[in-house]
Amino acid sequence: NAGVTQTPKFQVLKTGQSMTLQCAQDMNHEYMSWYRQDPGMGLRLIHYSVGAGITDQGEVPNGYNVSRSTTEDFPLRLLSAAPSQTSVYFCASSYGGLGAETQYFGPGTRLLVL
Amino acid sequence: TQLLEQSPQFLSIQEGENLTVYCNSSSVFSSLQWYRQEPGEGPVLLVTVVTGGEVKKLKRLTFQFGDARKDSSLHITAAQPGDTGLYLCAGTYNNNDMRFGAGTRLTVKP
């Protein structure tokens, strides 16, 4: 199993550009989520999904869109990037709810918005 | 607002020393998890605690969940350089909302 994979590993954007961060898992997990990690802030939940076709907002959803058309994939879209979105983004998946099960994290995507 | 406060923020010790890091919250959590993260990688789960007063051991690591389920501690005995990393606590106060602390960055010098 590859586990949780994320692409790209690094990305530089200009303010106003759009992009999609890809996330895929091969463990047949129902739960998937996106976090951002900033210095001194820990990880903050952006969006999560409890299964294909179902998504919901986390703590910091503004500026980000998600969709879940398959169990395996959970892309994160930035429609108009802003410097405040410079961060490291992690995707995670688990069998059950976020606090009850082991979350498996991807290696992260480092995003710089100029 | 940071719901989980971790302390200390940074900790540098010599190999063989013992240490304790703390995770405190003003909210009651249904469960609390500890993760370890190495540079350039995602966090890796160490333990989940769900019952107030619960103590779990993982080799040289001892985890405790407070009786009121608002605080937790991680104690490492005889630290080794391989223990170096960022230790994160994460509390869940409903099944689909998890909040992370800012982390304790541990350095163990040989």
XYZ file of C-alpha atoms in Angstrom:
224
model
C 0.000 0.000 0.000
C 1.184 3.522 -0.802
C -0.856 4.953 2.098
C -1.708 8.638 1.658
C -0.038 10.406 -1.253
C 0.016 14.138 -1.969
C 1.070 16.093 -5.020
C 2.816 18.380 -5.624
C 5.445 18.432 -2.866
C 6.275 22.092 -3.460
C 4.427 24.895 -5.254
C 4.955 28.609 -5.731
C 1.962 30.697 -6.783
C 1.331 34.343 -7.478
C -1.500 36.115 -5.702
C -4.768 35.436 -7.508
C -3.697 32.220 -9.203
C -5.671 29.044 -8.705
C -4.471 25.519 -8.126
C -5.530 22.112 -6.870
C -3.657 20.095 -4.269
C -4.119 16.407 -4.887
C -4.611 13.756 -2.204
C -5.185 10.042 -2.675
C -5.342 7.043 -0.345
C -5.430 3.328 -1.111
C -6.625 2.057 2.286
C -10.371 2.291 1.532
C -10.803 4.839 4.325
C -14.124 6.658 4.553
C -12.802 9.715 6.391
C -10.450 12.153 4.712
C -9.401 15.603 5.810
C -7.195 18.560 4.948
C -5.093 20.504 7.436
C -2.749 23.430 7.200
C 0.274 23.769 9.474
C 1.734 27.157 10.280
C 4.595 27.990 12.665
C 3.377 28.268 16.244
C -0.182 27.298 15.280
C -0.188 23.530 15.089
C -2.424 21.889 12.508
C -5.791 23.430 11.706
C -8.616 21.546 10.011
C -9.734 23.072 6.695
C -12.327 20.638 5.319
C -13.183 17.023 5.883
C -15.235 14.280 4.265
C -17.043 11.339 5.873
C -17.466 9.516 2.574
C -17.815 9.949 -1.172
C -20.155 12.807 -1.974
C -20.125 14.241 1.561
C -17.934 17.122 2.696
C -18.037 19.627 5.540
C -16.128 22.634 6.808
C -13.498 22.555 9.501
C -11.960 25.331 11.553
C -10.495 27.434 8.691
C -12.462 26.759 5.459
C -12.444 30.229 3.867
C -10.612 30.404 0.535
C -10.673 26.639 -0.011
C -13.049 24.278 -1.812
C -13.206 20.486 -1.734
C -15.138 17.692 -3.378
C -15.168 13.918 -2.896
C -16.301 12.075 -6.002
C -14.516 8.816 -5.088
C -13.445 7.115 -1.870
C -9.798 7.365 -2.904
C -9.413 11.045 -3.845
C -9.952 14.280 -1.947
C -8.579 17.327 -3.818
C -8.258 20.759 -2.223
C -8.800 23.774 -4.475
C -7.546 27.299 -4.004
C -9.612 29.485 -6.348
C -7.672 32.727 -5.855
C -4.497 32.288 -3.841
C -3.532 34.849 -1.201
C -0.246 35.275 0.708
C -2.096 34.250 3.889
C -2.463 30.791 2.349
C 1.290 30.235 2.417
C 1.567 27.123 4.547
C 2.250 23.404 4.628
C -0.841 21.402 3.734
C -1.455 17.878 4.988
C -4.065 15.408 3.868
C -5.106 12.602 6.200
C -7.410 9.595 6.141
C -8.914 7.212 8.692
C -11.491 4.425 8.962
C -13.711 6.200 11.424
C -14.193 9.521 13.140
C -11.245 11.838 13.613
C -10.767 11.254 17.312
C -11.572 7.579 17.484
C -9.335 6.123 14.838
C -5.766 6.393 13.663
C -5.328 9.165 11.143
C -2.715 8.507 8.475
C -1.098 11.652 7.152
C 0.464 12.299 3.782
C 3.939 13.847 3.430
C 2.567 17.356 2.892
C 2.576 20.052 0.206
C 4.611 23.206 0.854
C 2.864 26.182 -0.732
C 4.316 29.671 -1.121
C 2.042 32.454 -2.360
C 3.860 35.585 -3.489
C -7.924 30.968 19.611
C -5.721 28.007 20.543
C -7.926 25.599 22.466
C -5.020 23.340 23.346
C -1.934 24.730 25.041
C 1.237 22.703 24.925
C 4.269 23.304 27.101
C 7.089 23.725 26.865
C 7.271 25.003 23.305
C 10.930 23.973 22.995
C 12.935 21.446 24.998
C 16.620 20.542 24.576
C 18.056 17.802 26.769
C 20.956 15.359 26.941
C 20.605 11.693 26.077
C 19.508 9.674 29.110
C 17.501 12.442 30.769
C 13.795 12.202 31.534
C 11.236 14.744 30.363
C 7.555 15.561 30.510
C 5.497 17.620 28.085
C 2.036 18.887 28.816
C -1.180 19.499 26.927
C -3.903 21.582 28.580
C -7.334 22.686 27.485
C -10.270 24.627 28.851
C -12.621 22.178 27.093
C -13.490 18.582 27.835
C -12.508 16.258 25.053
C -14.004 12.917 24.151
C -10.557 11.672 23.215
C -7.013 12.917 22.989
C -4.213 11.805 20.748
C -0.457 12.327 20.745
C 1.460 12.509 17.482
C 5.148 12.753 16.618
C 6.263 14.618 13.528
C 9.703 14.636 11.914
C 10.907 17.388 9.540
C 9.403 17.133 6.079
C 6.913 14.448 7.065
C 3.356 14.213 8.278
C 2.473 13.480 11.924
C 2.419 9.856 13.062
C 0.011 8.714 15.769
C 1.615 7.517 19.017
C -1.428 6.907 21.222
C -5.127 7.615 21.754
C -6.579 8.054 25.247
C -10.314 8.213 25.866
C -10.967 7.562 29.576
C -10.306 10.105 32.330
C -7.308 9.004 34.390
C -6.157 6.592 31.716
C -2.442 5.770 31.538
C -0.856 4.127 28.520
C 2.733 3.048 28.035
C 4.621 2.679 24.788
C 8.137 1.441 25.567
C 9.837 4.449 27.234
C 6.842 6.749 26.653
C 4.065 7.112 29.240
C 0.860 8.966 28.383
C -1.713 10.133 30.899
C -5.175 11.610 30.393
C -6.404 13.855 33.206
C -9.363 12.777 35.334
C -11.477 15.621 33.935
C -10.348 14.867 30.360
C -9.055 18.440 29.936
C -5.334 17.770 30.131
C -2.722 15.189 29.241
C 0.975 14.557 29.684
C 3.669 12.655 27.847
C 6.645 11.425 29.868
C 9.758 10.042 28.197
C 12.221 8.043 30.263
C 15.918 7.943 29.338
C 15.501 10.002 26.181
C 17.458 9.020 23.092
C 18.474 11.079 20.029
C 15.887 9.121 18.036
C 13.176 10.738 20.185
C 13.967 14.114 18.612
C 10.950 15.589 16.869
C 7.807 17.677 17.206
C 5.262 16.230 19.624
C 1.673 17.277 19.009
C -1.426 16.682 21.082
C -4.830 16.700 19.426
C -8.203 16.700 21.154
C -11.572 15.852 19.705
C -14.695 17.340 21.261
C -17.072 15.768 18.828
C -16.526 13.006 16.370
C -15.656 15.261 13.472
C -13.751 18.225 14.892
C -10.165 17.774 15.976
C -7.995 20.587 17.376
C -4.207 20.382 17.563
C -1.863 22.058 19.972
C 1.081 24.071 18.613
C 3.508 21.321 19.605
C 6.629 20.771 21.689
C 9.855 20.651 19.714
C 12.178 18.182 21.444
C 15.897 17.901 20.771
C 17.869 15.105 22.424
C 21.615 15.621 22.202
C 23.979 12.606 22.157
